[in-house]
mmCIF file of C-alpha atoms in Angstrom:
data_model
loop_
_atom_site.group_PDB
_atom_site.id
_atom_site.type_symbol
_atom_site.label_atom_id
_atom_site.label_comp_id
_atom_site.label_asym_id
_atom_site.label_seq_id
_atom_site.Cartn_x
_atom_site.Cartn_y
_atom_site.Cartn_z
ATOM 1 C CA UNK A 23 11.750 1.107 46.846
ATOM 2 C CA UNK A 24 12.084 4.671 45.633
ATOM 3 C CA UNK A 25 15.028 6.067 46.837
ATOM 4 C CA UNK A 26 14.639 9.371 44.486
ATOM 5 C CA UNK A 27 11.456 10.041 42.980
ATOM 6 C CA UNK A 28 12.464 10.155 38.768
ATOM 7 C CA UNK A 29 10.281 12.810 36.958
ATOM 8 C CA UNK A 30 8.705 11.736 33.538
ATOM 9 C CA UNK A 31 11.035 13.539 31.693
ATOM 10 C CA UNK A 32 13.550 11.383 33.306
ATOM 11 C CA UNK A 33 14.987 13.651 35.792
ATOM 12 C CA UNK A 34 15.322 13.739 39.310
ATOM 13 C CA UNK A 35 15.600 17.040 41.898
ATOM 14 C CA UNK A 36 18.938 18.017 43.128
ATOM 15 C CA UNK A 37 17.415 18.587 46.486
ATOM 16 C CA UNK A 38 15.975 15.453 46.815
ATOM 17 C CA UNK A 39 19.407 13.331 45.524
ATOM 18 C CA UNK A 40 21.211 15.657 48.086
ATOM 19 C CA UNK A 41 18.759 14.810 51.143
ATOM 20 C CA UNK A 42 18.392 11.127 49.757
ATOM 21 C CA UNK A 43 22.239 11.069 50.137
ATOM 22 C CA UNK A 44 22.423 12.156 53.530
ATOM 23 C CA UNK A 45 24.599 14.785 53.064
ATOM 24 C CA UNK A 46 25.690 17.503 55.627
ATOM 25 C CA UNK A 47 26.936 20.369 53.687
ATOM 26 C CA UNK A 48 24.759 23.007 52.857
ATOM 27 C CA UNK A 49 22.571 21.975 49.406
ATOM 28 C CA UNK A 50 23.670 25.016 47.308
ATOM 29 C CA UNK A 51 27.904 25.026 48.383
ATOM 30 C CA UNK A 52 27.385 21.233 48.322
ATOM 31 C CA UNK A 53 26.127 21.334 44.801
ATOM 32 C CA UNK A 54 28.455 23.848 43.703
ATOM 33 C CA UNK A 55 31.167 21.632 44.296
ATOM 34 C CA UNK A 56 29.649 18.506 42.913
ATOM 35 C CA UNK A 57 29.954 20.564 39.535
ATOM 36 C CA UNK A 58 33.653 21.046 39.567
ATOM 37 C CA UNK A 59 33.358 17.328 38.431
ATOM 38 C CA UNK A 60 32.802 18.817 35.053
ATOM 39 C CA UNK A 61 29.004 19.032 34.524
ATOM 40 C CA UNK A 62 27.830 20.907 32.002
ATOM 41 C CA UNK A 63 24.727 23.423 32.910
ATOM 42 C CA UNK A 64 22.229 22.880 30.390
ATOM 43 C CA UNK A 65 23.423 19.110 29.230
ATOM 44 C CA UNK A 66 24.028 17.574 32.446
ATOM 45 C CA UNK A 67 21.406 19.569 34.807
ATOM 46 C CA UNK A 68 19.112 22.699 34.386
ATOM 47 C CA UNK A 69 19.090 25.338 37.596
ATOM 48 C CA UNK A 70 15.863 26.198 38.692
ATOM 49 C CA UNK A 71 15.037 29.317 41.052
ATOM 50 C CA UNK A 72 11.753 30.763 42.554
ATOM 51 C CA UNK A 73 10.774 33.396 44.959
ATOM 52 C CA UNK A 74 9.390 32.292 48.415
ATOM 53 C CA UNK A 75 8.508 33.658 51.587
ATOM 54 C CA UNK A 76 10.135 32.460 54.754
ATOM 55 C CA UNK A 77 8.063 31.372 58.054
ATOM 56 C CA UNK A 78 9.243 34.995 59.590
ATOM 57 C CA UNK A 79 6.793 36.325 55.862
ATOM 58 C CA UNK A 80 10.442 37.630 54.187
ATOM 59 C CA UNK A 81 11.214 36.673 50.455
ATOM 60 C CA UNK A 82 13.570 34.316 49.152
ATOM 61 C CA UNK A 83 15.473 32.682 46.764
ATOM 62 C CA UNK A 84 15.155 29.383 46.458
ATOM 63 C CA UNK A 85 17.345 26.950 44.239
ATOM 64 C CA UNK A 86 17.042 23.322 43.029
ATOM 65 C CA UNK A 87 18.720 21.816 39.898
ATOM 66 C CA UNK A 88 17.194 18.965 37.240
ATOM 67 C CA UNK A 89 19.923 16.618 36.904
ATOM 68 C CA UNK A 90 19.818 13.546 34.606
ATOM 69 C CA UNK A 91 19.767 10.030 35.553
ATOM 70 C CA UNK A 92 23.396 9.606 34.406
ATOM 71 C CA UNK A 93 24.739 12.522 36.588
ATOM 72 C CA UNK A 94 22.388 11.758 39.704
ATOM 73 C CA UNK A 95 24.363 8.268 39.112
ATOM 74 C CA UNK A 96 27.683 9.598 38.925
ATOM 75 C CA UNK A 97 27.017 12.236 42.089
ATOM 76 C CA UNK A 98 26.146 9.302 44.138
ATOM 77 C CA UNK A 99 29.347 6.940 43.462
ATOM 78 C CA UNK A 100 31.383 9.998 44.175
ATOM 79 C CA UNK A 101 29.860 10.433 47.659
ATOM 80 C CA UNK A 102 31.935 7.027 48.559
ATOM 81 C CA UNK A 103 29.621 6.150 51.438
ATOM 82 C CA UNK A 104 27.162 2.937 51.855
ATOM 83 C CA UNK A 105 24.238 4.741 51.568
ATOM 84 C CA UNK A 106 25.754 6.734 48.035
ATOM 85 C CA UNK A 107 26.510 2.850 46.980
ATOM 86 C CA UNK A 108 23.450 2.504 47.304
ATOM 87 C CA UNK A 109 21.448 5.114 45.356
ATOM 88 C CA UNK A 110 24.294 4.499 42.717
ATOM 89 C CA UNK A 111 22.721 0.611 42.141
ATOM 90 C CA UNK A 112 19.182 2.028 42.492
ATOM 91 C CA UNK A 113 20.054 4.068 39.764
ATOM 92 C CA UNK A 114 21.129 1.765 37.202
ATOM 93 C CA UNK A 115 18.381 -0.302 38.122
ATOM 94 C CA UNK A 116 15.831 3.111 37.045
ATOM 95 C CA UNK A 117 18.063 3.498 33.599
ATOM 96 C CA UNK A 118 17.804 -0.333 33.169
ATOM 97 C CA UNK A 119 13.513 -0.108 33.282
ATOM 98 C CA UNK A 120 13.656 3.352 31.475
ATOM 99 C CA UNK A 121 15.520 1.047 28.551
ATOM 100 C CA UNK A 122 13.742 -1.777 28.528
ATOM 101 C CA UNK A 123 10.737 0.551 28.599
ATOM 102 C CA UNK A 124 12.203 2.406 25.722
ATOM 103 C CA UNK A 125 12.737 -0.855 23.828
ATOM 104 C CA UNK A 126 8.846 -1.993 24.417
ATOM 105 C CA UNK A 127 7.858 1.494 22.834
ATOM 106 C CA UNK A 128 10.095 0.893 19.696
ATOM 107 C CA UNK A 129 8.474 -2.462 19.080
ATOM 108 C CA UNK A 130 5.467 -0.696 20.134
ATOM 109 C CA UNK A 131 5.598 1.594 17.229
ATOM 110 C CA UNK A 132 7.376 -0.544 14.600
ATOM 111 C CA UNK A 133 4.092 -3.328 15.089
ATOM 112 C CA UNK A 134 2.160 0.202 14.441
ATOM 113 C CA UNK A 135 4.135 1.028 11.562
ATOM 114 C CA UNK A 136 3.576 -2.572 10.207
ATOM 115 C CA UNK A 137 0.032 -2.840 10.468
ATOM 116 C CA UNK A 138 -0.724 0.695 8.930
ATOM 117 C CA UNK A 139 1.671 -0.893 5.957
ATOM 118 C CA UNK A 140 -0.207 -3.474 5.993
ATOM 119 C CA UNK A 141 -3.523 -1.774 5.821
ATOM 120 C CA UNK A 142 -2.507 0.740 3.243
ATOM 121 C CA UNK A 143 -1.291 -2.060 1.189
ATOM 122 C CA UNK A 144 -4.947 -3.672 1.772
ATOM 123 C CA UNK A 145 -6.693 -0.334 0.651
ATOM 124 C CA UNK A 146 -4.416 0.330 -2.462
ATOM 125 C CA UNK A 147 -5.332 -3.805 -3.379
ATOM 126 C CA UNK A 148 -9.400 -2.887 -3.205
ATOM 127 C CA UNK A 149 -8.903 0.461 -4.676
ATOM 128 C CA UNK A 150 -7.230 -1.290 -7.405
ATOM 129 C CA UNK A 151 -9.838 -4.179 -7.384
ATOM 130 C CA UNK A 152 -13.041 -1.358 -7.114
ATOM 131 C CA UNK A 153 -11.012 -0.304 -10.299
ATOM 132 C CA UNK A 154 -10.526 -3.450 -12.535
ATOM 133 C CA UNK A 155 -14.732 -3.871 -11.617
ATOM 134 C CA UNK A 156 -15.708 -0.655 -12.923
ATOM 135 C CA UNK A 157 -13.461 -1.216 -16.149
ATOM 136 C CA UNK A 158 -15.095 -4.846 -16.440
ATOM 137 C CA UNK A 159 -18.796 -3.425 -16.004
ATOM 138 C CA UNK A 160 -17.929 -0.619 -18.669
ATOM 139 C CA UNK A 161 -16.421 -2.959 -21.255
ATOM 140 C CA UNK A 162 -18.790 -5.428 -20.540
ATOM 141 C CA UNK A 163 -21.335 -4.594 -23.818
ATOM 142 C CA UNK A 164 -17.968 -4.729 -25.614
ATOM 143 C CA UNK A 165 -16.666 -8.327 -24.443
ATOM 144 C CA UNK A 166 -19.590 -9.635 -25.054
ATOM 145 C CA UNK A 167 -19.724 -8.639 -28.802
ATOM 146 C CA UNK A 168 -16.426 -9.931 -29.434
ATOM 147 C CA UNK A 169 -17.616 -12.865 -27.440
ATOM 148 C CA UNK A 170 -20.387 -13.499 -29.795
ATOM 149 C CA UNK A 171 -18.035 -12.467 -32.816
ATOM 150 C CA UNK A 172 -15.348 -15.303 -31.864
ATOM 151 C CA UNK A 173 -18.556 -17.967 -31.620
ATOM 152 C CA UNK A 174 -17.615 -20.273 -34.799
ATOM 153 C CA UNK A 175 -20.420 -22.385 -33.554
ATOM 154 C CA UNK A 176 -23.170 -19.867 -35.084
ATOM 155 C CA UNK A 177 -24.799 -20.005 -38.710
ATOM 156 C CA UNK A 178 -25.384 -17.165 -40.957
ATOM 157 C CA UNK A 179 -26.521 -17.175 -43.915
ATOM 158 C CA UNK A 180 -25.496 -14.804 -46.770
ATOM 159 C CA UNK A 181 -29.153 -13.658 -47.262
ATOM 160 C CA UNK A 182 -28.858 -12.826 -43.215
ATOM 161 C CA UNK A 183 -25.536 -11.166 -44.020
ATOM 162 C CA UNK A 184 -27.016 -9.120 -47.514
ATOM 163 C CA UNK A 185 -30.420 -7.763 -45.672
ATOM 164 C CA UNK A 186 -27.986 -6.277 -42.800
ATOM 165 C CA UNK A 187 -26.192 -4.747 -45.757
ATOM 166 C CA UNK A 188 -29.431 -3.574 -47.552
ATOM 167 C CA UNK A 189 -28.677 -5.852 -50.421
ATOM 168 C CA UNK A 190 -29.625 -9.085 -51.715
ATOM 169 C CA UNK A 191 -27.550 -12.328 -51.383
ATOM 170 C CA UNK A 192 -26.447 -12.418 -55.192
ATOM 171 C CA UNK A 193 -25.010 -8.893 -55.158
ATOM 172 C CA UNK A 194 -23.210 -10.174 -52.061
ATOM 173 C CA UNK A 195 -22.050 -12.696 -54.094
ATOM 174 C CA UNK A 196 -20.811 -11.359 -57.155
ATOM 175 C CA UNK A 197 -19.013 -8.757 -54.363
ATOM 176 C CA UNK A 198 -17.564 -11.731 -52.497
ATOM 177 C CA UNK A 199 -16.062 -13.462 -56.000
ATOM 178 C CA UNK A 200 -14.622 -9.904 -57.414
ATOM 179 C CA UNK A 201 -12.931 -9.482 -54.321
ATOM 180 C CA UNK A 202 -10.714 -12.595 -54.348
ATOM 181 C CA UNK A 203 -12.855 -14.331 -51.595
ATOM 182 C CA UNK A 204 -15.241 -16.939 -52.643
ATOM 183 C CA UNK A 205 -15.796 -18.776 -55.946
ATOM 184 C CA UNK A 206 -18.074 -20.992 -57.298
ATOM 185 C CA UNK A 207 -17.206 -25.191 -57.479
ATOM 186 C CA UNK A 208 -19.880 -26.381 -59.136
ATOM 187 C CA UNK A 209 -23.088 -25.119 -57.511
ATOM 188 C CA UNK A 210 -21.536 -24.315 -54.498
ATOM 189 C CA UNK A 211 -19.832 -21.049 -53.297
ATOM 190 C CA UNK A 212 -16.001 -21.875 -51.341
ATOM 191 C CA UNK A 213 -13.850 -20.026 -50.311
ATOM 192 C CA UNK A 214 -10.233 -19.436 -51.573
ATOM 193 C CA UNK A 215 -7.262 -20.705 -49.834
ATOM 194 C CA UNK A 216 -6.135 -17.548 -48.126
ATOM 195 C CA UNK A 217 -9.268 -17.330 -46.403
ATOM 196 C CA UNK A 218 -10.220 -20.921 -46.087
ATOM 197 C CA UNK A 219 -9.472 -22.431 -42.566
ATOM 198 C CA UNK A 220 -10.355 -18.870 -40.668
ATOM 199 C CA UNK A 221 -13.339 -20.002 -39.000
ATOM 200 C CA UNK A 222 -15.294 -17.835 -41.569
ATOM 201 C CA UNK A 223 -17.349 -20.480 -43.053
ATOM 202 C CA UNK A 224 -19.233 -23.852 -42.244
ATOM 203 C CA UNK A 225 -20.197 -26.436 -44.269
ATOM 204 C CA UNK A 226 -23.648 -28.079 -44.449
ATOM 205 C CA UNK A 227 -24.307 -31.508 -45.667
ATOM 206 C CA UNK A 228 -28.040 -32.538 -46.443
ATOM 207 C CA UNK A 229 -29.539 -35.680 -48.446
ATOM 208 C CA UNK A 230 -32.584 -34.960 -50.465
ATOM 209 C CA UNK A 231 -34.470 -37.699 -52.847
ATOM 210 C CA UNK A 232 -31.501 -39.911 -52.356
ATOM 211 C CA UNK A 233 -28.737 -37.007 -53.448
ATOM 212 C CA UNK A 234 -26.284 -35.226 -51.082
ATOM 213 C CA UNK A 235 -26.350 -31.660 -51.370
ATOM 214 C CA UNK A 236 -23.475 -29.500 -49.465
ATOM 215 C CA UNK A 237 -23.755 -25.527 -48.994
ATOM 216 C CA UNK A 238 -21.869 -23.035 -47.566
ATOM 217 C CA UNK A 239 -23.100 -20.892 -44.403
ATOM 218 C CA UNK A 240 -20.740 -17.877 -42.444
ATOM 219 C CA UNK A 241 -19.701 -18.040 -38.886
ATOM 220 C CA UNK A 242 -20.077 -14.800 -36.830
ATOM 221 C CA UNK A 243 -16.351 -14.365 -37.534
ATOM 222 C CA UNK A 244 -16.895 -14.622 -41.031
ATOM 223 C CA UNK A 245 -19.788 -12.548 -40.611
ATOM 224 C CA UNK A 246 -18.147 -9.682 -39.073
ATOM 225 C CA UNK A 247 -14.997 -10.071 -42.027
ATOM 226 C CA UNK A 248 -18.034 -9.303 -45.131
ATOM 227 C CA UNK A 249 -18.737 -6.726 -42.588
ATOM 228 C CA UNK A 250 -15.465 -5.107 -42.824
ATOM 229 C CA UNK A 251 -14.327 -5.712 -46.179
ATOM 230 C CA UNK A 252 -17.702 -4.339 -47.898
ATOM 231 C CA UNK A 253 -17.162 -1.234 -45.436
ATOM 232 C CA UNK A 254 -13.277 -1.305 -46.276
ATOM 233 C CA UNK A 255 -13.471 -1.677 -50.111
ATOM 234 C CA UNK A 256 -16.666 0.322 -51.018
ATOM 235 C CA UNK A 257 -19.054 -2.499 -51.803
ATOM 236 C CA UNK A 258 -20.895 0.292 -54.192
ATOM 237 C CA UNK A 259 -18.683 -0.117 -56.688
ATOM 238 C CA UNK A 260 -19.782 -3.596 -57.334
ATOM 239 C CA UNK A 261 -23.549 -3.625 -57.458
#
């Protein structure tokens, strides 16, 4: 039951607390004295005043006053009368919704505020995915160079190796033995110990007319070393 009407703003009318209290004094000397009980104008209540016209057509002031819940409360148990008891309790009943109702809009908003973390976080996570796919699509020429460099499981030969080169195999070589890397064990090219067990070379074993015959072949990591070192040491110089 709505014993004052409450405005959103959480107000109510002077006016209608006065009639709603059944009170017999005049509204204005009534309220007047209710304020003695040290409300503040502009904390406690706001006065409101408008021109109107009376039934006999002559103007008018007329005055009402916005109080807040808590002094509409107070007003009411000062009244000391069943009926001020009673709009006292209805009261507290109206600031006990308006709370709970306040509490419902924090949770409200905090669930907002988590799910707009939560989606943020979601949109920085594929931003950061679109990312690492565009990196991966661009360097993908390059990984799979390296991934054919690493391949031990390839065999080159050093003719292969010369023609990219624009020599011949024996220059290669001579180059290969005057740099420190390969010499010659019998009739077979090896390599020396600081390079041996790299991954640059492979070993073939073949039987012909009853003999076994080994060679030497180059990985694609030994491959891409001759590569580097005839680049690095200015395989001109040897030819």
């Amino acid at each position: 039951m709505e014993l004052v009407k409450v405005h959103d703003d959480a107000t109510v009318s002077g006016r209608e607390l006065h009639e709603a209290l059944e009170v017999g004094t005049q509204y204005t000397k009534w309220f007047e004295r209710m304020t003695e009980y040290g409300f503040i104008e502009n904390t406690d209540f706001i006065a409101i005043s408008q021109k109107r016209l009376t039934a006999q057509g002559n103007e008018t002031t007329y005055f009402d006053h916005c109080l807040t819940i808590s002094m509409a409360k107070e007003i009411a148990m000062l009244q000391r009368s069943d009926i001020g008891k009673q709009v006292r309790q209805y009261f507290l009943q109206v600031e006990k919704e308006l709370s709970e109702l306040k509490k419902d809009s924090w949770e409200i908003d905090d669930r907002i505020l988590r799910a707009e973390k939560y989606a943020k976080e979601q949109r920085l996570i594929k931003q950061e995915q679109q990312k690492l796919l565009a990196e991966i699509e661009i360097n993908k020429p390059k990984i799979e160079h390296y991934d054919a460099v690493l391949d031990t499981s390839s065999e080159i030969t050093i003719s292969v190796i010369a023609k990219e080169l624009g020599t011949t195999a024996i220059w290669l070589n001579k180059f290969l033995a005057k740099a420190g890397v390969q010499y010659k064990k019998g009739n077979v090219w090896a390599l020396y110990a600081c390079y041996d067990g790299k991954g640059y070379v492979k070993y073939r074993t073949h039987i012909s007319d009853g003999k076994t015959y080994h060679s030497m072949v180059w990985t694609e990591v030994g491959r891409e070393f001759i590569h580097r070192l005839v680049k690095h040491q200015g395989g001109g110089s040897y030819a």
